[in-house]
Amino acid sequence: MTFDLTPEQDQLRDAVRALGRRYGHGYFVEKAKAGEHTTELWAEAGRLGYLGVNIPTEYGGGGGGITDLAIVCEELAAAGCPLLLLVVSPAIAATVLTRHGTEEQRKRHLPGLADGSQKIVFAITEPDAGSNFHRLGTVARRDGDGWLLNGRKCYISGVDEAGHVLVVARTEDAGTGKLKPALFLVPTDAAGLTRSKLDMEIVSPENQFLLYLDDVRVPADALLGESLDAGLPALFAGLNPERITVAAMGAGTGRYAIERASEYTATRKVWGGRSIGSHQGVSHPLAHAAVQVELARLMIQKAATLYDAGRDLEAGVSGNMAKYAAGEAAALAVDTAVQVLGGAGMTTEYGVATLLGAVRAGRIAPVSREMILNFVAQHVLGQDKSY
Ligand SMILES: Cc1cc2nc3c(=O)[nH]c(=O)nc-3n(C[C@H](O)[C@H](O)[C@H](O)COP(=O)(O)OP(=O)(O)OC[C@H]3O[C@@H](n4cnc5c(N)ncnc54)[C@H](O)[C@@H]3O)c2cc1C
């Protein structure tokens, strides 16, 4: 297996880096504090084809893979613009549609996702289910030709920016009486779908919401895929892209923080003519964080390479490990950056403390570090499941 990027991927990395740097962390924070979205950045990334790199060319995308999308996620984050909706819309929603949507659904939604004019967000988490998705309580019942959805979702990102929410519900299988998951493309302005914004301690232009589904009626073709049997594989199809791209975002954020901190410590002088970075009490924590970020990047490349080669099971193990490693490395890098910047670390101007909330959340969402450790313990180490 080689992790070398192709010349096109190298060019993509350089081009996305340049785009991200033109906007930068100042823009990201300004938008967040004004309660606005990164509309201009998203639109430009869409126009340049970066949001659709993993979408097949026949639907307006670049025909690449998750390796390409991970590059986009990492480089924008490394420029100080960690966009969570890249993980939700192009990574999860576009993959699920490409792999399991009907041809009509692909034609209707993928071109808009590819050029950035449309976003589809993803709603699985529920107040009473949390990490235990088997307890999902959102129910879909047949209603004439269509479906009636009822339930509650929480922490759903980007609903205010999206045209549709991909809602994970359960439906009663008439044949067996068993409950099985089904995914529905629900317009965000559907009657009966209401939302309230959650106050989160994260500096981000992207918001999280509680969603209330009260007798939301959707037509038959809102059900993702050709039949109810598409639900379970569709749900699993989104997992690897989600873990790999969120890990890439974490690695990029870690790189950004280390770069900001290194620039500062190399020039700040408070003891005679020596920079504070010459003191190993300052440089070693930074170097340690750099090692952790680089290790995470290696695992991300492995996971993305396996995924793009169609080796989904192996990509599952590597993707989970990459997400764990990058989540921890990003949190370490940002915390270390704040520390070595001293008081400047806590200012908005130096642009590192503004990431504390985001990297802390990255150890919880979209899958918590504990649930990844459960996965590794069970599937890699052969331990019994505790739950
Ligand atoms: C910023 C942000 C954005 C998000 N965006 C979305 C989104 O767009 N769509 C969406 O559907 N969801 C979203 N989420 C929700 C996120 O996926 C969940 O918060 C996450 O899966 C954890 O679920 P929970 O919060 O209910 O925690 P709980 O399940 O209540 O868990 C609480 C704690 O207990 C631990 N725990 C639980 N079970 C076990 C166990 N068996 N073994 C060991 N430890 C365990 C967890 O790891 C966690 O630390 C978002 C969350 C955040 C913070």
Short mmCIF file of C-alpha atoms and ligand atoms in Angstrom, two decimals:
data_model
loop_
_atom_site.label_atom_id
_atom_site.label_comp_id
_atom_site.label_asym_id
_atom_site.label_seq_id
_atom_site.Cartn_x
_atom_site.Cartn_y
_atom_site.Cartn_z
CA MET A 1 0.00 0.00 0.00
CA THR A 2 1.34 3.43 -0.88
CA PHE A 3 0.15 6.61 0.76
CA ASP A 4 1.71 8.85 -1.86
CA LEU A 5 -0.61 11.51 -3.14
CA THR A 6 -1.08 11.74 -6.90
CA PRO A 7 0.13 14.94 -8.62
CA GLU A 8 -3.54 16.00 -8.84
CA GLN A 9 -3.98 15.48 -5.10
CA ASP A 10 -0.84 17.49 -4.40
CA GLN A 11 -2.26 20.29 -6.55
CA LEU A 12 -5.59 20.03 -4.73
CA ARG A 13 -3.79 20.36 -1.38
CA ASP A 14 -1.91 23.47 -2.53
CA ALA A 15 -5.00 25.06 -4.06
CA VAL A 16 -7.23 24.45 -1.01
CA ARG A 17 -4.48 25.70 1.28
CA ALA A 18 -4.30 28.92 -0.75
CA LEU A 19 -8.08 29.34 -0.63
CA GLY A 20 -8.20 28.72 3.12
CA ARG A 21 -5.41 31.20 3.78
CA ARG A 22 -7.20 33.90 1.81
CA TYR A 23 -10.07 33.63 4.32
CA GLY A 24 -8.17 32.54 7.43
CA HIS A 25 -9.12 32.09 11.07
CA GLY A 26 -9.95 35.79 11.53
CA TYR A 27 -12.76 35.44 8.99
CA PHE A 28 -14.00 32.23 10.63
CA VAL A 29 -14.15 33.83 14.10
CA GLU A 30 -15.67 37.06 12.81
CA LYS A 31 -18.50 35.11 11.17
CA ALA A 32 -19.03 33.01 14.30
CA LYS A 33 -19.18 36.06 16.58
CA ALA A 34 -21.57 37.87 14.22
CA GLY A 35 -23.88 34.84 14.16
CA GLU A 36 -23.25 34.48 10.44
CA HIS A 37 -22.15 31.60 8.23
CA THR A 38 -19.04 31.12 6.11
CA THR A 39 -21.22 31.59 3.03
CA GLU A 40 -18.53 33.17 0.84
CA LEU A 41 -15.93 30.51 1.61
CA TRP A 42 -18.41 27.68 1.06
CA ALA A 43 -19.60 29.19 -2.24
CA GLU A 44 -16.07 29.71 -3.52
CA ALA A 45 -15.00 26.21 -2.49
CA GLY A 46 -18.07 24.90 -4.33
CA ARG A 47 -17.33 26.92 -7.48
CA LEU A 48 -13.75 25.64 -7.49
CA GLY A 49 -15.01 22.05 -7.24
CA TYR A 50 -13.58 21.29 -3.78
CA LEU A 51 -16.92 20.38 -2.17
CA GLY A 52 -17.67 17.74 -4.78
CA VAL A 53 -14.26 16.10 -5.11
CA ASN A 54 -15.65 12.75 -3.94
CA ILE A 55 -18.87 12.90 -5.97
CA PRO A 56 -19.00 10.96 -9.28
CA THR A 57 -18.41 13.08 -12.38
CA GLU A 58 -21.79 12.18 -13.92
CA TYR A 59 -23.42 14.14 -11.07
CA GLY A 60 -21.14 17.15 -11.36
CA GLY A 61 -18.42 16.04 -8.97
CA GLY A 62 -14.71 15.48 -9.33
CA GLY A 63 -14.89 11.69 -9.37
CA GLY A 64 -12.28 11.31 -6.64
CA GLY A 65 -12.48 9.65 -3.27
CA ILE A 66 -12.45 10.26 0.45
CA THR A 67 -8.69 10.86 0.25
CA ASP A 68 -9.49 13.97 -1.80
CA LEU A 69 -12.23 15.17 0.52
CA ALA A 70 -9.97 14.57 3.54
CA ILE A 71 -7.40 16.85 1.88
CA VAL A 72 -10.04 19.58 1.55
CA CYS A 73 -11.13 19.17 5.20
CA GLU A 74 -7.55 19.15 6.50
CA GLU A 75 -6.29 22.12 4.49
CA LEU A 76 -9.22 24.40 5.30
CA ALA A 77 -8.81 23.52 8.99
CA ALA A 78 -5.05 24.06 8.75
CA ALA A 79 -5.86 27.57 7.52
CA GLY A 80 -8.02 28.12 10.61
CA CYS A 81 -11.37 27.29 8.98
CA PRO A 82 -12.51 23.91 10.35
CA LEU A 83 -15.87 23.45 8.60
CA LEU A 84 -17.91 20.73 10.27
CA LEU A 85 -20.49 20.80 7.50
CA LEU A 86 -17.88 19.31 5.14
CA VAL A 87 -18.15 16.20 7.25
CA VAL A 88 -21.93 16.24 7.24
CA SER A 89 -22.86 17.24 3.69
CA PRO A 90 -20.18 16.09 1.19
CA ALA A 91 -18.81 13.26 3.35
CA ILE A 92 -21.89 11.65 4.91
CA ALA A 93 -24.85 12.78 2.79
CA ALA A 94 -23.12 12.60 -0.61
CA THR A 95 -21.62 9.17 0.14
CA VAL A 96 -24.92 7.76 1.37
CA LEU A 97 -26.75 9.12 -1.70
CA THR A 98 -24.07 7.93 -4.13
CA ARG A 99 -23.96 4.45 -2.69
CA HIS A 100 -27.58 3.84 -1.73
CA GLY A 101 -29.83 6.56 -3.17
CA THR A 102 -32.11 5.91 -6.11
CA GLU A 103 -30.98 7.23 -9.49
CA GLU A 104 -33.67 9.91 -9.20
CA GLN A 105 -32.38 10.96 -5.74
CA ARG A 106 -28.79 11.07 -6.99
CA LYS A 107 -29.77 13.25 -9.95
CA ARG A 108 -31.84 15.56 -7.77
CA HIS A 109 -29.37 16.12 -4.94
CA LEU A 110 -25.77 15.35 -5.90
CA PRO A 111 -25.16 18.21 -8.40
CA GLY A 112 -26.20 20.77 -5.76
CA LEU A 113 -23.97 19.14 -3.15
CA ALA A 114 -21.09 19.11 -5.64
CA ASP A 115 -21.28 22.81 -6.50
CA GLY A 116 -22.09 23.84 -2.93
CA SER A 117 -25.48 25.36 -3.76
CA GLN A 118 -27.17 22.71 -1.60
CA LYS A 119 -26.40 21.22 1.80
CA ILE A 120 -27.88 18.11 3.34
CA VAL A 121 -27.34 17.65 7.07
CA PHE A 122 -27.59 14.45 9.05
CA ALA A 123 -29.80 13.69 12.05
CA ILE A 124 -29.29 10.54 14.04
CA THR A 125 -28.61 11.60 17.66
CA GLU A 126 -31.59 11.61 20.02
CA PRO A 127 -31.98 12.78 23.60
CA ASP A 128 -32.92 9.33 24.93
CA ALA A 129 -30.65 7.23 22.71
CA GLY A 130 -27.31 9.11 22.58
CA SER A 131 -24.46 6.79 21.72
CA ASN A 132 -26.85 3.83 21.66
CA PHE A 133 -28.35 4.11 18.21
CA HIS A 134 -30.26 0.89 18.70
CA ARG A 135 -32.60 2.86 20.96
CA LEU A 136 -33.66 5.33 18.27
CA GLY A 137 -37.17 6.50 19.02
CA THR A 138 -37.96 8.50 15.87
CA VAL A 139 -40.61 6.48 14.10
CA ALA A 140 -41.71 6.43 10.46
CA ARG A 141 -45.19 5.10 9.76
CA ARG A 142 -46.72 4.54 6.36
CA ASP A 143 -49.37 7.13 5.55
CA GLY A 144 -51.11 6.48 2.24
CA ASP A 145 -48.38 6.73 -0.41
CA GLY A 146 -45.95 8.47 1.90
CA TRP A 147 -44.62 8.43 5.45
CA LEU A 148 -45.37 10.17 8.71
CA LEU A 149 -42.36 10.92 10.92
CA ASN A 150 -42.44 11.58 14.65
CA GLY A 151 -39.56 12.01 17.07
CA ARG A 152 -36.84 14.23 18.52
CA LYS A 153 -33.24 14.80 17.46
CA CYS A 154 -30.49 16.74 19.21
CA TYR A 155 -27.18 18.46 18.42
CA ILE A 156 -27.98 18.44 14.70
CA SER A 157 -25.46 20.65 12.90
CA GLY A 158 -26.26 23.12 10.16
CA VAL A 159 -30.04 22.71 9.90
CA ASP A 160 -30.36 26.47 9.34
CA GLU A 161 -28.05 26.26 6.31
CA ALA A 162 -29.46 23.14 4.68
CA GLY A 163 -32.25 22.38 2.25
CA HIS A 164 -32.75 18.85 3.57
CA VAL A 165 -32.07 16.80 6.68
CA LEU A 166 -31.25 13.15 6.27
CA VAL A 167 -33.26 11.79 9.19
CA VAL A 168 -32.56 8.36 10.62
CA ALA A 169 -35.79 6.80 11.84
CA ARG A 170 -37.07 3.37 12.60
CA THR A 171 -39.91 1.76 10.81
CA GLU A 172 -41.94 -1.27 11.56
CA ASP A 173 -41.24 -4.05 9.16
CA ALA A 174 -44.71 -5.32 8.35
CA GLY A 175 -43.37 -8.80 7.56
CA THR A 176 -41.50 -9.55 10.77
CA GLY A 177 -42.77 -6.98 13.24
CA LYS A 178 -39.09 -6.09 13.83
CA LEU A 179 -37.95 -2.49 13.86
CA LYS A 180 -35.33 -1.48 11.31
CA PRO A 181 -33.59 1.82 10.46
CA ALA A 182 -34.67 3.88 7.47
CA LEU A 183 -33.30 7.18 6.19
CA PHE A 184 -35.52 9.99 4.94
CA LEU A 185 -34.67 13.11 2.96
CA VAL A 186 -36.80 15.67 4.78
CA PRO A 187 -36.98 19.28 3.50
CA THR A 188 -35.96 21.65 6.30
CA ASP A 189 -39.15 23.65 5.68
CA ALA A 190 -41.45 20.60 5.92
CA ALA A 191 -44.64 21.17 7.89
CA GLY A 192 -44.30 19.73 11.39
CA LEU A 193 -40.49 20.02 11.46
CA THR A 194 -39.41 22.66 13.96
CA ARG A 195 -36.05 23.46 15.49
CA SER A 196 -34.49 25.36 18.32
CA LYS A 197 -30.88 26.47 18.37
CA LEU A 198 -28.69 25.10 21.13
CA ASP A 199 -26.29 27.42 22.92
CA MET A 200 -22.95 25.68 22.51
CA GLU A 201 -19.60 26.75 24.00
CA ILE A 202 -17.90 26.47 20.63
CA VAL A 203 -16.70 29.42 18.55
CA SER A 204 -18.10 28.36 15.21
CA PRO A 205 -20.22 29.80 12.42
CA GLU A 206 -22.01 26.44 12.30
CA ASN A 207 -24.85 25.83 14.74
CA GLN A 208 -26.39 22.84 16.49
CA PHE A 209 -30.14 22.34 16.88
CA LEU A 210 -32.82 20.38 18.62
CA LEU A 211 -35.22 19.05 16.00
CA TYR A 212 -38.86 18.24 16.64
CA LEU A 213 -40.68 16.04 14.16
CA ASP A 214 -44.41 16.16 14.76
CA ASP A 215 -46.40 14.33 12.11
CA VAL A 216 -43.96 15.37 9.38
CA ARG A 217 -45.47 14.02 6.17
CA VAL A 218 -43.05 13.13 3.39
CA PRO A 219 -43.77 11.47 0.02
CA ALA A 220 -42.73 7.90 -0.77
CA ASP A 221 -39.64 9.05 -2.67
CA ALA A 222 -38.25 10.73 0.47
CA LEU A 223 -37.25 7.26 1.67
CA LEU A 224 -33.57 6.89 0.81
CA GLY A 225 -32.96 4.02 -1.60
CA GLU A 226 -35.14 1.63 -3.51
CA SER A 227 -36.65 -0.06 -0.47
CA LEU A 228 -36.55 -0.27 3.31
CA ASP A 229 -33.66 -2.71 2.97
CA ALA A 230 -31.39 0.20 1.96
CA GLY A 231 -31.58 1.73 5.45
CA LEU A 232 -29.02 -0.30 7.37
CA PRO A 233 -26.29 -0.38 4.67
CA ALA A 234 -26.91 3.32 3.97
CA LEU A 235 -26.40 4.14 7.64
CA PHE A 236 -23.14 2.20 7.72
CA ALA A 237 -21.98 3.73 4.41
CA GLY A 238 -21.73 7.14 6.05
CA LEU A 239 -19.59 6.00 8.99
CA ASN A 240 -16.15 5.63 7.40
CA PRO A 241 -16.28 8.90 5.43
CA GLU A 242 -17.50 10.65 8.58
CA ARG A 243 -14.67 9.34 10.76
CA ILE A 244 -11.96 9.94 8.16
CA THR A 245 -12.99 13.50 7.30
CA VAL A 246 -13.59 14.58 10.89
CA ALA A 247 -10.15 13.18 11.71
CA ALA A 248 -8.68 15.20 8.83
CA MET A 249 -10.36 18.31 10.22
CA GLY A 250 -8.81 17.58 13.61
CA ALA A 251 -5.35 17.06 12.12
CA GLY A 252 -5.64 20.32 10.18
CA THR A 253 -6.71 22.16 13.33
CA GLY A 254 -3.74 20.69 15.18
CA ARG A 255 -1.38 21.83 12.41
CA TYR A 256 -2.88 25.31 12.49
CA ALA A 257 -2.43 25.62 16.28
CA ILE A 258 1.15 24.34 16.21
CA GLU A 259 2.05 26.69 13.38
CA ARG A 260 0.62 29.71 15.18
CA ALA A 261 2.39 28.73 18.41
CA SER A 262 5.74 28.01 16.74
CA GLU A 263 5.76 31.36 14.98
CA TYR A 264 5.15 33.04 18.32
CA THR A 265 7.64 31.12 20.45
CA ALA A 266 10.40 31.48 17.84
CA THR A 267 10.25 35.28 18.08
CA ARG A 268 9.00 36.09 21.59
CA LYS A 269 11.87 37.11 23.89
CA VAL A 270 11.53 37.70 27.62
CA TRP A 271 14.90 36.36 28.91
CA GLY A 272 17.63 38.43 27.29
CA GLY A 273 18.18 37.67 23.63
CA ARG A 274 16.79 34.13 23.62
CA SER A 275 13.41 33.22 22.22
CA ILE A 276 11.05 31.45 24.61
CA GLY A 277 11.05 28.57 22.10
CA SER A 278 14.69 27.94 22.96
CA HIS A 279 13.51 26.71 26.39
CA GLN A 280 12.69 23.05 26.16
CA GLY A 281 9.85 23.47 28.63
CA VAL A 282 8.21 25.38 25.79
CA SER A 283 9.50 23.62 22.68
CA HIS A 284 9.11 20.00 23.85
CA PRO A 285 5.35 20.15 24.46
CA LEU A 286 4.99 21.71 21.00
CA ALA A 287 7.22 19.08 19.43
CA HIS A 288 5.28 16.35 21.25
CA ALA A 289 2.00 17.72 19.91
CA ALA A 290 3.51 17.89 16.40
CA VAL A 291 4.45 14.20 16.63
CA GLN A 292 0.91 13.27 17.73
CA VAL A 293 -0.65 15.26 14.86
CA GLU A 294 1.70 13.68 12.32
CA LEU A 295 0.92 10.16 13.61
CA ALA A 296 -2.78 10.91 13.29
CA ARG A 297 -2.23 12.15 9.71
CA LEU A 298 -0.53 8.88 8.85
CA MET A 299 -3.50 6.89 10.15
CA ILE A 300 -5.89 9.16 8.25
CA GLN A 301 -3.99 8.50 5.02
CA LYS A 302 -4.10 4.77 5.69
CA ALA A 303 -7.83 4.80 6.42
CA ALA A 304 -8.61 6.94 3.36
CA THR A 305 -6.46 4.76 1.11
CA LEU A 306 -8.17 1.59 2.35
CA TYR A 307 -11.59 3.16 1.96
CA ASP A 308 -10.91 4.34 -1.59
CA ALA A 309 -9.63 0.87 -2.43
CA GLY A 310 -13.02 -0.55 -1.39
CA ARG A 311 -11.60 -2.28 1.68
CA ASP A 312 -14.42 -1.08 3.94
CA LEU A 313 -13.87 -3.38 6.92
CA GLU A 314 -10.18 -2.53 7.25
CA ALA A 315 -11.01 1.14 6.65
CA GLY A 316 -13.46 0.86 9.55
CA VAL A 317 -10.69 -0.08 11.97
CA SER A 318 -8.24 2.51 10.63
CA GLY A 319 -10.92 5.18 10.34
CA ASN A 320 -11.92 4.75 13.98
CA MET A 321 -8.29 4.78 15.07
CA ALA A 322 -7.62 7.87 12.94
CA LYS A 323 -10.60 9.66 14.44
CA TYR A 324 -9.46 8.81 17.95
CA ALA A 325 -5.85 9.81 17.30
CA ALA A 326 -6.73 13.05 15.53
CA GLY A 327 -9.29 14.04 18.17
CA GLU A 328 -6.73 13.62 20.94
CA ALA A 329 -3.91 15.24 18.93
CA ALA A 330 -6.01 18.29 18.01
CA ALA A 331 -7.06 18.84 21.62
CA LEU A 332 -3.44 18.48 22.77
CA ALA A 333 -2.12 20.81 20.07
CA VAL A 334 -4.61 23.59 20.75
CA ASP A 335 -4.18 23.35 24.52
CA THR A 336 -0.39 23.37 24.16
CA ALA A 337 -0.54 26.33 21.78
CA VAL A 338 -2.61 28.30 24.27
CA GLN A 339 -0.11 27.49 27.03
CA VAL A 340 3.04 28.47 25.14
CA LEU A 341 1.48 31.72 24.01
CA GLY A 342 0.95 32.69 27.65
CA GLY A 343 -1.59 35.48 28.09
CA ALA A 344 -1.68 36.02 24.34
CA GLY A 345 -2.98 32.46 24.08
CA MET A 346 -6.25 33.49 25.71
CA THR A 347 -6.85 36.49 23.45
CA THR A 348 -9.10 36.40 20.43
CA GLU A 349 -6.41 38.15 18.40
CA TYR A 350 -3.93 35.27 18.48
CA GLY A 351 -6.60 32.85 17.31
CA VAL A 352 -5.89 29.66 19.25
CA ALA A 353 -8.16 29.78 22.33
CA THR A 354 -11.01 30.29 19.86
CA LEU A 355 -10.55 26.62 18.93
CA LEU A 356 -10.69 25.17 22.47
CA GLY A 357 -14.41 24.42 22.32
CA ALA A 358 -14.22 22.88 18.86
CA VAL A 359 -11.37 20.50 19.67
CA ARG A 360 -13.00 19.53 22.97
CA ALA A 361 -16.17 18.67 21.04
CA GLY A 362 -14.03 16.66 18.63
CA ARG A 363 -13.38 14.14 21.41
CA ILE A 364 -17.15 13.64 21.80
CA ALA A 365 -18.60 14.00 18.32
CA PRO A 366 -19.51 12.59 15.90
CA VAL A 367 -18.47 9.48 17.80
CA SER A 368 -16.98 9.70 21.27
CA ARG A 369 -13.50 8.50 22.15
CA GLU A 370 -15.05 5.92 24.50
CA MET A 371 -17.22 4.40 21.77
CA ILE A 372 -14.12 4.13 19.55
CA LEU A 373 -12.23 2.41 22.36
CA ASN A 374 -15.21 0.04 22.73
CA PHE A 375 -15.00 -0.68 18.98
CA VAL A 376 -11.24 -1.33 19.08
CA ALA A 377 -11.51 -3.45 22.24
CA GLN A 378 -14.22 -5.58 20.65
CA HIS A 379 -13.17 -5.81 17.00
CA VAL A 380 -9.38 -5.63 17.26
CA LEU A 381 -8.69 -7.10 20.69
CA GLY A 382 -11.53 -9.63 20.71
CA GLN A 383 -13.00 -8.47 24.02
CA ASP A 384 -16.60 -9.09 25.03
CA LYS A 385 -19.03 -6.24 24.58
CA SER A 386 -20.00 -4.59 27.86
CA TYR A 387 -23.28 -3.08 26.68
C1 LIG B 1 -20.54 20.00 18.08
C2 LIG B 1 -21.43 18.80 17.90
C3 LIG B 1 -21.99 18.57 16.67
C4 LIG B 1 -22.82 17.46 16.49
N1 LIG B 1 -23.45 17.29 15.27
C5 LIG B 1 -24.32 16.26 15.10
C6 LIG B 1 -25.03 16.10 13.87
O1 LIG B 1 -24.88 16.89 12.93
N2 LIG B 1 -25.90 15.06 13.76
C7 LIG B 1 -26.09 14.16 14.76
O2 LIG B 1 -26.89 13.25 14.59
N3 LIG B 1 -25.44 14.28 15.95
C8 LIG B 1 -24.56 15.31 16.14
N4 LIG B 1 -23.89 15.45 17.34
C9 LIG B 1 -24.15 14.51 18.42
C10 LIG B 1 -22.97 13.58 18.71
O3 LIG B 1 -22.84 12.64 17.68
C11 LIG B 1 -23.22 12.95 20.09
O4 LIG B 1 -23.07 14.00 21.05
C12 LIG B 1 -22.29 11.81 20.39
O5 LIG B 1 -22.56 10.72 19.54
C13 LIG B 1 -22.44 11.34 21.86
O6 LIG B 1 -23.78 11.12 22.19
P1 LIG B 1 -24.39 11.81 23.52
O7 LIG B 1 -24.03 13.24 23.47
O8 LIG B 1 -25.83 11.48 23.62
O9 LIG B 1 -23.59 11.16 24.71
P2 LIG B 1 -24.02 9.89 25.60
O10 LIG B 1 -24.35 8.74 24.73
O11 LIG B 1 -25.04 10.33 26.59
O12 LIG B 1 -22.65 9.57 26.33
C14 LIG B 1 -22.16 10.39 27.41
C15 LIG B 1 -20.75 9.92 27.74
O13 LIG B 1 -20.78 8.54 28.12
C16 LIG B 1 -19.90 7.80 27.28
N5 LIG B 1 -20.51 6.49 26.98
C17 LIG B 1 -21.76 6.23 26.54
N6 LIG B 1 -21.92 4.92 26.35
C18 LIG B 1 -20.76 4.32 26.69
C19 LIG B 1 -20.28 2.97 26.72
N7 LIG B 1 -21.05 1.95 26.33
N8 LIG B 1 -19.00 2.76 27.08
C20 LIG B 1 -18.18 3.77 27.46
N9 LIG B 1 -18.58 5.06 27.47
C21 LIG B 1 -19.84 5.33 27.08
C22 LIG B 1 -19.75 8.61 26.01
O14 LIG B 1 -18.53 8.32 25.35
C23 LIG B 1 -19.79 10.03 26.56
O15 LIG B 1 -18.51 10.41 27.01
C24 LIG B 1 -23.06 16.56 17.54
C25 LIG B 1 -22.48 16.81 18.80
C26 LIG B 1 -21.65 17.90 18.99
C27 LIG B 1 -21.04 18.15 20.34
#
